[in-house]
Structure formats: structure tokens, C-alpha cells
Amino acid sequence: MKTPGPQFSHDSYSSFFHFLSTHQPDLTPVSRWGQPILQQQSHYELSAPRPSPFTHGTTVLAFKYEQGVIIAGDRRATEGFQIAENRMEKVFKTDDYSAMAIAGAAGPCVEMAKLFSIELEHYEKLDGVQLSCEGKANRLGQMVKANLPLVMQGLVVIPLFVGYDTKRSVGRIFKYDITGGRYEETEFHSVGSGGKDARLLLKERFKKNLDHQAAIRVALLALANAAEEDVGTGGPDPIRRIYPTMKLVNTQGVQDVEDDTLSTVWEELIHARSKEH
Amino acid sequence: MALPYYVSPEQMMQDKAEYAKKGIAKGRSIIAIEYERGLLLIADNPSASLFKISEVYDTIAFSGAGKYSEFENLRKAGIQHADLKGLMYSREDVTARSLANSYSQTLGTIFSQELKPFEVELLLAQVGEKPGYNELYRIAFDGSIVDEQRMTAIGGRAEALLTYLRDESPEALPTLQQAVTLCKNAFERVTEQHITIEGLEAAVLDRDRSGRKFRRIPSSETHTLLS
């Protein structure tokens, strides 16, 4: 039923994703791959588990520390039993006060991160203010939900979103399920094939108000632990100087943790461990 | 009295142009001027929340004079165009020149085909990697487009402002402080009114910033610059 009286145009929502879906649907992930392949597959068993031909495997984690939130991810991408890439970036700065990390199929993952950061920038430019932390988290949930047809084909994208809430002056962590369900975490979370292993370590080592040095150490340890237990997760590689991607999100915005810092912390950890054995 | 059935195209265009010019002449002006680190955009705008200057893309800023609802729609269309182009190709492929062309096309079509022309004048600024490589475009209500060097102005008193700025601006590129002072003096001279700092809206495209070059200058900072 059409309501009488004037109505605002849908364009007034300032959403780039909405604009794209309306005017250039071929550029959104879902309408490009979603429907046609799904129809072709309809006579196969969609629910039957089978090895996915797409790049998979990952550990990404986030937890709160004294100044805000830390978010980190390993660098490995796999294709079946092969390593496809060992310098992959899975943690992205999405705007001045937020970042996201992604687990799942590489292509759609990177694309979602890219679209989401354009979405935030677009809103900021159109409305003249940044979205609230809550608003960003909800918007990401809707984008994950829009991705559901791809999930049915095995192209799963599971993000982990962190933001510094400038109004409440706290760092916040949000996790998602494949249907776009959004759940806020109070302390820590990790996702991906090695997510459980990282989470077990975080459960042991996480304390409230860790300083940023300690937070970097715990994050690195959790990722290294996951890499030891999970084939889809790559550990630190001092020879090629490949270290996890790590970002701190706090009042000052989003800062990268430099490779030099990570290399020093990693050497200390190795040194301490070798003494114990 | 019988209505005239025929109006000559010349007469119709002239009427439309007059109508649009009248609308724009009522609007306040905006200046864009090159300074040592990029481009300064400054508007005579007493509102602290309704902006006339806006970011479009990494190196591009937009400003409109005339009817708010009309240039606001054009601003949104520009941002959508830029973000879409940046997604399809790459961020460096989004240029003020192509945007200015699109604006020119749109305004030209509206001017010749719609009953009521848009009462707007637009300014597009793009900061280059080096001084002297900046681009400034001025797009009029009928879609005509002019590219300018070093400085430009739009709105009701644009020509008077430009004359003042050309006479008074120094040989060398001004600092931000000099440029803000110069623009404030220009506004005061041309409007013959005292302009408060809160009545100025300022933003820069600063080439030394990484990523997005656009930054609004809050009035607290303008205070410091002018003190």
C-alpha cells in the first residue's frame, strides 16, 4: 500500500552500496555471481559438504586493550592443499576510527572490505559527518546479509569489525554470522579456520587494560599458536620478514603496528620459549 | 487577451538566462585560491552547519553558489559519480576534468530542455602533486565551463572579487595565513560589510596530507590564523 503524502527518495540514505545495487548491480558481488550459478547448481545437493575450490583459511582476531582495540590477522591464503599467497592482507582500515578483518573466500572478502570502506567514506562525504560506531557495525551486517546467495555456493565471508566509539570513548568489537546477524563482544573474539586455537590462547592470556606492548605480544602469540595448530594459518616468518598484519584502533585513530616492532616482539617470544625447553 | 503561441528560441534562452543569473546574483560568493601547500576554498557563509564547500574525492573539492537544493543535488551526484568511477577503475583515475565535463553536460541539458533552468554556479578544484599543477573549473548555469589558474570565484560578486584578488595577491604563492587574510579582505571590500570569522567557511586541499587531501578548517583555527 502506498502511503499518501510526500516521501523522501531512497537516495537520501547516503548509501553507496544501495546506489550501486540500484544503478550498477553488475558491480555488486551478489548479482554478478549469486543468482545464475545458484540456478545452475539447483539439481546438485547444495548442502553436501565438498572441498571448496576457492581460497580459504585464516585466523583473524581482535581484543580490547587499555586505549582501545587491537585487531590482527595472519598472512596466509590457501587453495585446497596449496598455499596461494603468503603476504595476503586480511585486516583493513575502513575509516579514521574503524577497521575490519575478514575470514573466508579471498576474492569476495577483499571486495567486501573495499566496498565497505567506500560505503563509510561515501556516507561521510554526503552527510558531512561520520557514521556512529553502531551505525557502521549495523551497515556491515546488512552487507554480510546481502552476501547470503554467495554463501550458498561456498563463498563464505565472515568479517570481524572493530571501531573506536568516539561518543562513548571505548573500543568496540562486533562479530557476524553468515546471515548478517551482528553480535557485540565484550572482551575478545577470533574467526577463521584457526579462530578456535587463537581464542583458546586469548582466553588464557587476555586481561583487562593490557598496555599496548602487552597487547601486541598477546596478539602475536595467539596468531602463532593458531598457525601451529591450523594448516590454513601462516605463522610469523622472520626469514622473509613476513609478520601478521596488526592495527591499533583508539582515540588517535587507526595505527599500523610496524614490522620492526613485530620482529622485535617475536624474537623476544622465541628467546623466552627456547629457555623453557 | 489571447496567449502568445510562439516564442522565439532566442527570446526563450535569454529569459531563462536572465532568470538564472538573477537567482545566482542573490547568492553569496565562494573563492578558491592557490596557496603554498595546495588550494584554499573559502565561502561567505553565516551557517555553521549547512556547508557550501564539500569533499568529492581524494584530491577534489566541490562548491556551489545559488539555490541550495539544486547545488546540493549536483554535489551528491558528483560524489556518486566519483566513488563509482574510483571503484570501477582506480582512485587515481577520478579527475576534476571528467567531473566538470559531466556537470557541464547535465547543466547544459537542463538549461536547454527544462522549463526552469538551475540557478547555480559550480566550482570544482583539484590539487596537483606540485604547485602550479592544480586545476580550477567554473561551471555556469547553462553548462558553459571555464578553467582558471591560481584563483577563481563564483556567486553573486564573483567578478568583483576576482578583480580585487588579482590586484592584491602577491607574486609568490601565499601561505595559508596570507591567503585567508586576503580572502577575508576581499569579501569585506566587495560586500562592504564586516565579516566575522564565524561567517567564513573554509577548507583546504592540502597536498601534504596522505590519502584524502580535503580538510575543513574549523573557525577556532581561522581565529588563530587571523590573529
Coordinates of C-alpha atoms in Angstrom, one line a residue:
Chain A
M1 CA 0.0 0.0 0.0
K2 CA 1.3 3.4 -0.9
T3 CA 1.2 5.9 1.9
P4 CA -0.2 9.3 0.9
G5 CA 1.8 12.5 1.1
P6 CA 5.4 13.3 0.2
Q7 CA 8.1 10.8 0.5
F8 CA 11.9 11.1 0.6
S9 CA 13.8 9.5 -2.2
H10 CA 15.8 6.4 -1.3
D11 CA 18.9 8.2 -2.4
S12 CA 18.6 10.3 0.7
Y13 CA 20.0 7.4 2.7
S14 CA 23.6 8.2 1.6
S15 CA 24.5 4.6 1.0
F16 CA 26.9 3.7 -1.8
F17 CA 26.0 0.1 -1.6
H18 CA 22.4 1.0 -2.2
F19 CA 23.3 3.3 -5.1
L20 CA 25.4 0.5 -6.6
S21 CA 22.7 -2.1 -6.3
T22 CA 20.2 0.2 -7.9
H23 CA 22.2 1.7 -10.7
Q24 CA 25.1 -0.6 -11.3
P25 CA 24.1 -4.0 -10.0
D26 CA 26.7 -5.8 -12.1
L27 CA 29.3 -4.2 -9.8
T28 CA 27.9 -5.8 -6.6
P29 CA 29.2 -9.3 -5.7
V30 CA 25.8 -10.9 -5.4
S31 CA 24.1 -10.0 -8.6
R32 CA 27.3 -10.9 -10.5
W33 CA 27.8 -14.4 -9.2
G34 CA 24.8 -15.0 -7.0
Q35 CA 21.7 -15.9 -8.9
P36 CA 22.9 -17.6 -12.2
I37 CA 25.3 -20.0 -10.7
L38 CA 22.8 -20.9 -8.0
Q39 CA 20.3 -21.8 -10.6
Q40 CA 22.7 -24.0 -12.5
Q41 CA 23.5 -25.8 -9.3
S42 CA 19.9 -26.4 -8.3
H43 CA 20.0 -30.1 -9.3
Y44 CA 23.0 -30.7 -7.2
E45 CA 22.9 -31.2 -3.5
L46 CA 23.7 -27.7 -2.2
S47 CA 24.1 -28.9 1.3
A48 CA 26.5 -31.7 0.6
P49 CA 29.9 -30.9 2.0
R50 CA 32.6 -30.8 -0.6
P51 CA 36.1 -29.3 -0.8
S52 CA 35.8 -25.7 -1.8
P53 CA 37.8 -24.7 -4.9
F54 CA 38.1 -21.1 -3.6
T55 CA 40.8 -19.6 -1.5
H56 CA 40.2 -20.2 2.2
G57 CA 41.6 -20.5 5.7
T58 CA 42.6 -17.7 8.0
T59 CA 42.9 -16.6 11.6
V60 CA 41.9 -13.1 12.5
L61 CA 41.4 -11.8 16.0
A62 CA 40.5 -8.7 18.0
F63 CA 40.5 -7.8 21.6
K64 CA 40.2 -4.7 23.8
Y65 CA 43.3 -3.2 25.5
E66 CA 43.9 -0.1 27.6
Q67 CA 43.5 2.5 24.9
G68 CA 41.0 0.9 22.6
V69 CA 41.0 -2.3 20.4
I70 CA 43.7 -4.3 18.7
I71 CA 42.9 -6.2 15.5
A72 CA 45.3 -8.7 13.8
G73 CA 45.3 -11.3 11.1
D74 CA 47.8 -13.9 9.6
R75 CA 49.0 -13.6 6.0
R76 CA 48.3 -17.0 4.5
A77 CA 45.9 -17.8 1.8
T78 CA 45.3 -21.4 0.6
E79 CA 43.9 -23.1 -2.4
G80 CA 43.0 -26.6 -1.5
F81 CA 46.3 -28.1 -0.2
Q82 CA 48.4 -25.4 -1.8
I83 CA 49.5 -22.1 -0.3
A84 CA 48.2 -19.5 -2.7
E85 CA 49.7 -16.4 -1.1
N86 CA 51.9 -15.7 1.9
R87 CA 51.6 -11.9 2.1
M88 CA 47.9 -11.6 2.0
E89 CA 46.3 -8.6 3.9
K90 CA 43.2 -9.5 5.8
V91 CA 43.0 -6.6 8.1
F92 CA 41.8 -3.3 6.6
K93 CA 41.4 0.2 7.9
T94 CA 37.9 1.1 6.9
D95 CA 37.9 4.8 8.1
D96 CA 39.5 7.0 10.7
Y97 CA 38.1 5.1 13.7
S98 CA 37.4 1.6 12.5
A99 CA 39.0 -1.4 10.9
M100 CA 37.8 -4.8 9.8
A101 CA 39.3 -8.2 9.3
I102 CA 37.9 -11.0 7.2
A103 CA 37.9 -14.7 7.0
G104 CA 36.6 -16.7 4.1
A105 CA 36.9 -16.8 0.3
A106 CA 39.6 -14.3 -0.6
G107 CA 38.1 -12.5 -3.6
P108 CA 34.7 -11.7 -2.1
C109 CA 36.4 -10.9 1.2
V110 CA 38.7 -8.3 -0.2
E111 CA 35.8 -6.9 -2.3
M112 CA 33.6 -6.6 0.7
A113 CA 36.3 -4.7 2.7
K114 CA 36.8 -2.4 -0.3
L115 CA 33.0 -1.8 -0.7
F116 CA 32.5 -1.2 3.0
S117 CA 35.3 1.4 3.2
I118 CA 33.8 3.2 0.2
E119 CA 30.4 3.0 1.9
L120 CA 31.7 4.7 5.0
E121 CA 33.6 7.4 3.0
H122 CA 30.6 8.0 0.8
Y123 CA 28.3 8.5 3.8
E124 CA 30.8 10.8 5.4
K125 CA 31.1 12.9 2.2
L126 CA 27.3 13.1 1.6
D127 CA 26.2 13.7 5.1
G128 CA 29.2 15.7 6.3
V129 CA 29.6 13.6 9.4
Q130 CA 30.9 10.1 10.1
L131 CA 28.5 7.3 10.9
S132 CA 28.3 6.3 14.5
C133 CA 30.2 3.2 15.6
E134 CA 27.0 1.3 16.0
G135 CA 25.8 2.5 12.6
K136 CA 28.9 1.2 10.9
A137 CA 28.5 -2.2 12.6
N138 CA 24.9 -2.5 11.5
R139 CA 25.6 -1.5 7.9
L140 CA 28.3 -4.2 7.7
G141 CA 25.8 -6.7 9.0
Q142 CA 23.4 -5.7 6.1
M143 CA 26.2 -6.2 3.6
V144 CA 27.0 -9.6 5.0
K145 CA 23.3 -10.5 4.7
A146 CA 23.3 -9.4 1.1
N147 CA 26.1 -11.8 0.5
L148 CA 24.0 -14.8 1.5
P149 CA 23.4 -16.2 -2.0
L150 CA 27.2 -16.5 -2.4
V151 CA 27.5 -18.3 0.9
M152 CA 25.2 -21.0 -0.5
Q153 CA 27.8 -21.6 -3.2
G154 CA 30.6 -21.9 -0.7
L155 CA 31.9 -18.3 -0.9
V156 CA 31.7 -17.5 2.7
V157 CA 32.7 -14.1 4.0
I158 CA 32.8 -13.6 7.8
P159 CA 34.0 -10.2 9.0
L160 CA 35.2 -9.1 12.3
F161 CA 34.6 -5.4 12.9
V162 CA 36.3 -3.1 15.4
G163 CA 35.8 0.6 16.0
Y164 CA 36.6 3.3 18.5
D165 CA 33.3 4.8 19.6
T166 CA 34.2 8.4 20.0
K167 CA 30.9 9.3 21.7
R168 CA 31.3 6.6 24.4
S169 CA 35.1 6.7 24.4
V170 CA 35.5 3.0 24.2
G171 CA 36.8 0.5 21.7
R172 CA 34.1 -2.0 20.5
I173 CA 34.2 -5.4 18.8
F174 CA 31.5 -6.9 16.6
K175 CA 31.3 -10.4 15.2
Y176 CA 28.9 -11.6 12.5
D177 CA 27.3 -14.9 11.3
I178 CA 26.7 -15.7 7.6
T179 CA 23.1 -14.4 7.8
G180 CA 24.3 -11.0 8.8
G181 CA 23.5 -11.5 12.5
R182 CA 25.5 -9.0 14.5
Y183 CA 26.8 -9.7 18.0
E184 CA 28.9 -7.4 20.1
E185 CA 31.8 -9.0 22.0
T186 CA 32.8 -7.5 25.4
E187 CA 36.4 -8.7 25.5
F188 CA 37.9 -10.7 22.6
H189 CA 37.0 -12.7 19.6
S190 CA 38.6 -14.5 16.7
V191 CA 37.3 -16.1 13.5
G192 CA 38.6 -18.2 10.6
S193 CA 39.9 -21.8 10.4
G194 CA 42.4 -21.1 13.2
G195 CA 40.0 -19.0 15.2
K196 CA 39.3 -21.5 17.8
D197 CA 43.0 -22.1 18.6
A198 CA 43.6 -18.3 18.8
R199 CA 40.6 -18.0 21.1
L200 CA 41.8 -20.6 23.5
L201 CA 45.0 -18.7 23.9
L202 CA 43.2 -15.4 24.3
K203 CA 41.0 -16.9 27.0
E204 CA 44.2 -17.7 29.0
R205 CA 46.2 -14.6 28.3
F206 CA 43.6 -11.8 28.0
K207 CA 43.4 -9.4 30.9
K208 CA 41.5 -6.1 31.2
N209 CA 43.5 -3.0 30.4
L210 CA 46.6 -4.6 28.9
D211 CA 49.0 -1.9 27.8
H212 CA 49.8 -1.7 24.1
Q213 CA 53.1 -3.6 24.3
A214 CA 51.4 -6.4 26.1
A215 CA 48.5 -6.4 23.7
I216 CA 50.8 -6.7 20.7
R217 CA 52.6 -9.6 22.4
V218 CA 49.4 -11.5 23.2
A219 CA 48.0 -10.9 19.7
L220 CA 51.2 -12.2 18.1
L221 CA 51.3 -15.2 20.4
A222 CA 47.6 -16.1 19.7
L223 CA 48.3 -16.0 15.9
A224 CA 51.4 -18.1 16.2
N225 CA 49.5 -20.6 18.3
A226 CA 46.8 -20.8 15.7
A227 CA 49.4 -21.2 13.0
E228 CA 50.9 -24.2 14.9
E229 CA 47.5 -25.9 15.1
D230 CA 45.9 -25.0 11.8
V231 CA 47.2 -25.6 8.3
G232 CA 45.2 -22.6 6.9
T233 CA 47.0 -20.1 9.1
G234 CA 50.5 -18.8 8.5
G235 CA 52.9 -18.0 11.4
P236 CA 55.5 -15.2 11.5
D237 CA 58.3 -15.8 9.0
P238 CA 61.4 -13.9 10.2
I239 CA 63.5 -15.1 7.2
R240 CA 61.2 -13.5 4.6
R241 CA 60.2 -10.8 7.1
I242 CA 56.5 -11.7 6.9
Y243 CA 54.7 -10.8 10.1
P244 CA 50.9 -10.6 10.8
T245 CA 49.0 -7.5 10.0
M246 CA 48.1 -5.7 13.2
K247 CA 46.3 -2.4 13.8
L248 CA 45.5 -0.4 16.9
V249 CA 42.3 1.5 17.0
N250 CA 42.0 4.2 19.7
T251 CA 41.4 7.9 20.2
Q252 CA 44.1 8.8 17.8
G253 CA 42.6 6.8 15.0
V254 CA 43.9 3.6 13.4
Q255 CA 47.7 2.9 13.6
D256 CA 49.6 0.1 11.9
V257 CA 51.9 -1.9 14.1
E258 CA 55.2 -1.8 12.2
D259 CA 57.0 -4.9 11.1
D260 CA 60.1 -3.8 13.1
T261 CA 58.1 -3.8 16.3
L262 CA 56.6 -7.2 15.5
S263 CA 60.0 -8.6 14.6
T264 CA 61.4 -7.5 18.0
V265 CA 58.5 -8.8 19.9
W266 CA 58.7 -12.1 18.0
E267 CA 62.4 -12.5 18.8
E268 CA 61.8 -11.9 22.5
L269 CA 59.0 -14.5 22.5
I270 CA 61.2 -17.1 20.7
H271 CA 64.0 -16.4 23.1
A272 CA 61.8 -16.8 26.2
R273 CA 60.3 -20.0 24.8
S274 CA 63.7 -21.6 23.9
K275 CA 64.8 -21.1 27.5
E276 CA 61.8 -23.0 28.8
H277 CA 62.5 -26.1 26.7
Chain B
M1 CA -6.3 38.5 -24.1
A2 CA -5.0 35.7 -26.2
L3 CA -1.9 33.9 -25.1
P4 CA 1.1 34.1 -27.5
Y5 CA 1.6 30.7 -29.1
Y6 CA 5.1 31.3 -30.4
V7 CA 8.2 32.4 -28.5
S8 CA 11.4 32.6 -30.5
P9 CA 14.2 30.4 -29.2
E10 CA 16.4 33.4 -28.7
Q11 CA 13.8 35.0 -26.6
M12 CA 13.3 31.9 -24.5
M13 CA 17.1 31.3 -23.9
Q14 CA 17.5 35.0 -23.0
D15 CA 14.7 34.8 -20.5
K16 CA 16.0 31.7 -18.9
A17 CA 19.5 33.1 -18.7
E18 CA 18.2 36.2 -17.1
Y19 CA 16.2 34.2 -14.6
A20 CA 19.1 32.1 -13.6
K21 CA 21.5 35.0 -13.4
K22 CA 19.1 36.8 -11.1
G23 CA 18.9 33.8 -8.8
I24 CA 22.7 33.4 -8.6
A25 CA 23.3 37.1 -8.1
K26 CA 21.4 36.9 -4.8
G27 CA 23.7 34.1 -3.6
R28 CA 26.9 34.7 -1.6
S29 CA 30.2 34.1 -3.1
I30 CA 33.0 31.5 -2.8
I31 CA 36.7 31.9 -3.6
A32 CA 39.2 29.2 -4.5
I33 CA 42.8 30.3 -4.4
E34 CA 46.2 28.5 -4.6
Y35 CA 48.4 28.7 -1.6
E36 CA 51.8 27.1 -0.9
R37 CA 50.5 23.7 0.1
G38 CA 47.5 23.3 -2.2
L39 CA 44.2 25.1 -2.6
L40 CA 42.1 27.1 -0.2
L41 CA 38.4 27.3 -0.6
I42 CA 36.6 29.9 1.4
A43 CA 32.9 30.9 1.4
D44 CA 31.0 33.8 2.8
N45 CA 28.6 31.5 4.7
P46 CA 27.0 32.5 8.0
S47 CA 25.7 29.0 8.7
A48 CA 27.9 26.7 10.8
S49 CA 26.2 23.5 9.7
L50 CA 25.0 24.0 6.2
F51 CA 28.1 23.8 4.1
K52 CA 28.8 25.2 0.7
I53 CA 32.2 23.5 0.3
S54 CA 32.4 19.8 0.2
E55 CA 34.8 16.9 -0.4
V56 CA 34.2 15.0 -3.6
Y57 CA 37.2 12.7 -3.8
D58 CA 40.8 12.3 -2.7
T59 CA 42.1 15.4 -4.4
I60 CA 38.8 17.1 -5.5
A61 CA 36.5 19.5 -3.8
F62 CA 33.2 21.0 -4.8
S63 CA 31.5 24.2 -4.1
G64 CA 28.2 25.7 -5.2
A65 CA 26.6 29.1 -5.3
G66 CA 22.9 29.9 -5.8
K67 CA 20.0 27.7 -4.9
Y68 CA 20.9 25.3 -2.1
S69 CA 18.6 22.4 -3.1
E70 CA 19.9 22.5 -6.6
F71 CA 23.6 22.5 -6.0
E72 CA 23.2 20.0 -3.2
N73 CA 21.7 17.5 -5.6
L74 CA 24.5 18.2 -8.0
R75 CA 27.0 17.7 -5.2
K76 CA 25.6 14.3 -4.3
A77 CA 25.5 13.3 -8.0
G78 CA 29.2 14.3 -8.2
I79 CA 30.2 12.2 -5.2
Q80 CA 28.3 9.2 -6.5
H81 CA 29.9 9.6 -9.9
A82 CA 33.4 9.9 -8.4
D83 CA 33.0 6.9 -6.0
L84 CA 31.6 4.7 -8.7
K85 CA 34.4 5.6 -11.1
G86 CA 37.0 5.0 -8.4
L87 CA 35.6 1.6 -7.7
M88 CA 35.3 0.6 -11.4
Y89 CA 38.8 1.8 -12.3
S90 CA 41.2 3.1 -9.7
R91 CA 41.3 6.0 -7.3
E92 CA 43.8 7.9 -9.4
D93 CA 41.5 7.8 -12.4
V94 CA 39.0 10.1 -10.8
T95 CA 39.7 13.6 -12.2
A96 CA 38.1 17.0 -11.8
R97 CA 38.2 17.4 -15.5
S98 CA 35.9 14.5 -16.2
L99 CA 33.6 15.5 -13.4
A100 CA 33.5 19.1 -14.7
N101 CA 32.5 17.7 -18.1
S102 CA 29.7 15.7 -16.6
Y103 CA 28.4 18.7 -14.7
S104 CA 28.6 20.8 -17.9
Q105 CA 26.6 18.2 -19.8
T106 CA 24.0 17.9 -17.1
L107 CA 23.6 21.7 -16.6
G108 CA 23.6 22.3 -20.4
T109 CA 20.8 19.7 -20.9
I110 CA 18.7 21.2 -18.0
F111 CA 19.2 24.7 -19.4
S112 CA 18.0 23.9 -22.9
Q113 CA 15.3 21.3 -22.1
E114 CA 13.7 22.1 -18.8
L115 CA 11.2 24.9 -18.3
K116 CA 13.2 26.3 -15.3
P117 CA 16.9 26.4 -15.5
F118 CA 19.1 25.6 -12.4
E119 CA 20.1 28.8 -10.6
V120 CA 23.5 27.6 -9.7
E121 CA 27.2 28.2 -10.4
L122 CA 29.7 25.4 -9.5
L123 CA 33.3 25.3 -8.7
L124 CA 35.5 22.2 -8.9
A125 CA 39.0 22.2 -7.5
Q126 CA 41.7 19.6 -7.8
V127 CA 45.0 19.8 -6.1
G128 CA 48.0 18.6 -8.1
E129 CA 51.2 16.9 -6.9
K130 CA 53.2 20.1 -7.3
P131 CA 52.4 23.9 -7.1
G132 CA 51.1 25.1 -10.5
Y133 CA 49.5 21.7 -11.3
N134 CA 46.2 22.5 -9.6
E135 CA 43.0 22.6 -11.6
L136 CA 40.1 25.0 -11.1
Y137 CA 36.9 24.8 -13.1
R138 CA 34.0 27.1 -13.0
I139 CA 30.7 25.8 -14.4
A140 CA 27.9 28.2 -15.1
F141 CA 24.1 27.6 -15.1
D142 CA 24.0 26.9 -18.8
G143 CA 26.8 24.3 -18.7
S144 CA 29.5 26.6 -20.0
I145 CA 32.8 25.8 -18.4
V146 CA 35.9 27.8 -17.8
D147 CA 39.2 26.6 -16.4
E148 CA 41.2 29.1 -14.4
Q149 CA 44.7 29.4 -13.0
R150 CA 45.7 30.3 -9.4
M151 CA 42.3 31.6 -8.3
T152 CA 38.7 31.7 -9.1
A153 CA 35.4 32.8 -7.6
I154 CA 31.7 32.0 -8.1
G155 CA 28.4 33.5 -6.9
G156 CA 26.9 36.9 -6.9
R157 CA 30.0 39.1 -6.6
A158 CA 32.5 36.8 -8.4
E159 CA 33.9 39.2 -10.9
A160 CA 34.4 42.0 -8.3
L161 CA 36.1 39.5 -6.0
L162 CA 38.4 38.2 -8.8
T163 CA 39.4 41.8 -9.8
Y164 CA 40.3 42.5 -6.1
L165 CA 42.2 39.2 -5.7
R166 CA 44.2 39.6 -9.0
D167 CA 45.3 43.1 -7.9
E168 CA 46.1 42.3 -4.3
S169 CA 47.6 38.8 -4.4
P170 CA 51.4 38.6 -4.1
E171 CA 53.7 37.3 -6.8
A172 CA 54.8 34.3 -4.8
L173 CA 52.3 31.7 -3.6
P174 CA 50.8 32.9 -0.3
T175 CA 50.9 31.0 2.9
L176 CA 47.7 29.7 4.3
Q177 CA 47.5 32.6 6.7
Q178 CA 48.1 35.2 3.9
A179 CA 45.6 33.5 1.7
V180 CA 42.9 33.5 4.4
T181 CA 43.6 37.2 5.2
L182 CA 43.5 38.1 1.5
C183 CA 40.1 36.4 1.0
K184 CA 38.6 37.9 4.1
N185 CA 39.6 41.4 3.0
A186 CA 38.2 40.7 -0.5
F187 CA 34.9 39.7 0.9
E188 CA 34.8 42.7 3.2
R189 CA 35.8 45.1 0.4
V190 CA 33.3 43.7 -2.1
T191 CA 30.3 43.3 0.2
E192 CA 31.1 46.5 2.1
Q193 CA 30.3 44.7 5.3
H194 CA 32.2 43.5 8.3
I195 CA 32.7 39.7 8.0
T196 CA 33.0 37.7 11.3
I197 CA 35.3 34.7 11.4
E198 CA 32.2 32.5 12.2
G199 CA 30.7 33.8 9.0
L200 CA 33.5 32.2 6.9
E201 CA 33.5 28.6 5.9
A202 CA 37.0 27.4 4.9
A203 CA 38.5 24.2 3.7
V204 CA 41.8 23.2 2.1
L205 CA 43.0 20.6 -0.3
D206 CA 46.4 20.1 1.3
R207 CA 48.8 18.1 -1.0
D208 CA 50.9 17.1 2.0
R209 CA 48.1 15.1 3.6
S210 CA 48.2 11.4 2.8
G211 CA 45.1 9.8 1.1
R212 CA 42.2 12.2 1.2
K213 CA 43.6 15.7 0.9
F214 CA 40.4 17.6 1.9
R215 CA 40.3 19.2 5.4
R216 CA 37.8 21.6 6.9
I217 CA 39.3 24.5 8.8
P218 CA 37.3 25.0 12.0
S219 CA 36.6 28.6 13.0
S220 CA 38.9 28.2 16.0
E221 CA 41.8 27.6 13.6
T222 CA 40.7 30.6 11.4
H223 CA 40.8 32.7 14.6
T224 CA 44.4 31.7 15.2
L225 CA 45.3 32.3 11.5
L226 CA 43.9 35.8 11.5
S227 CA 45.1 36.9 14.9

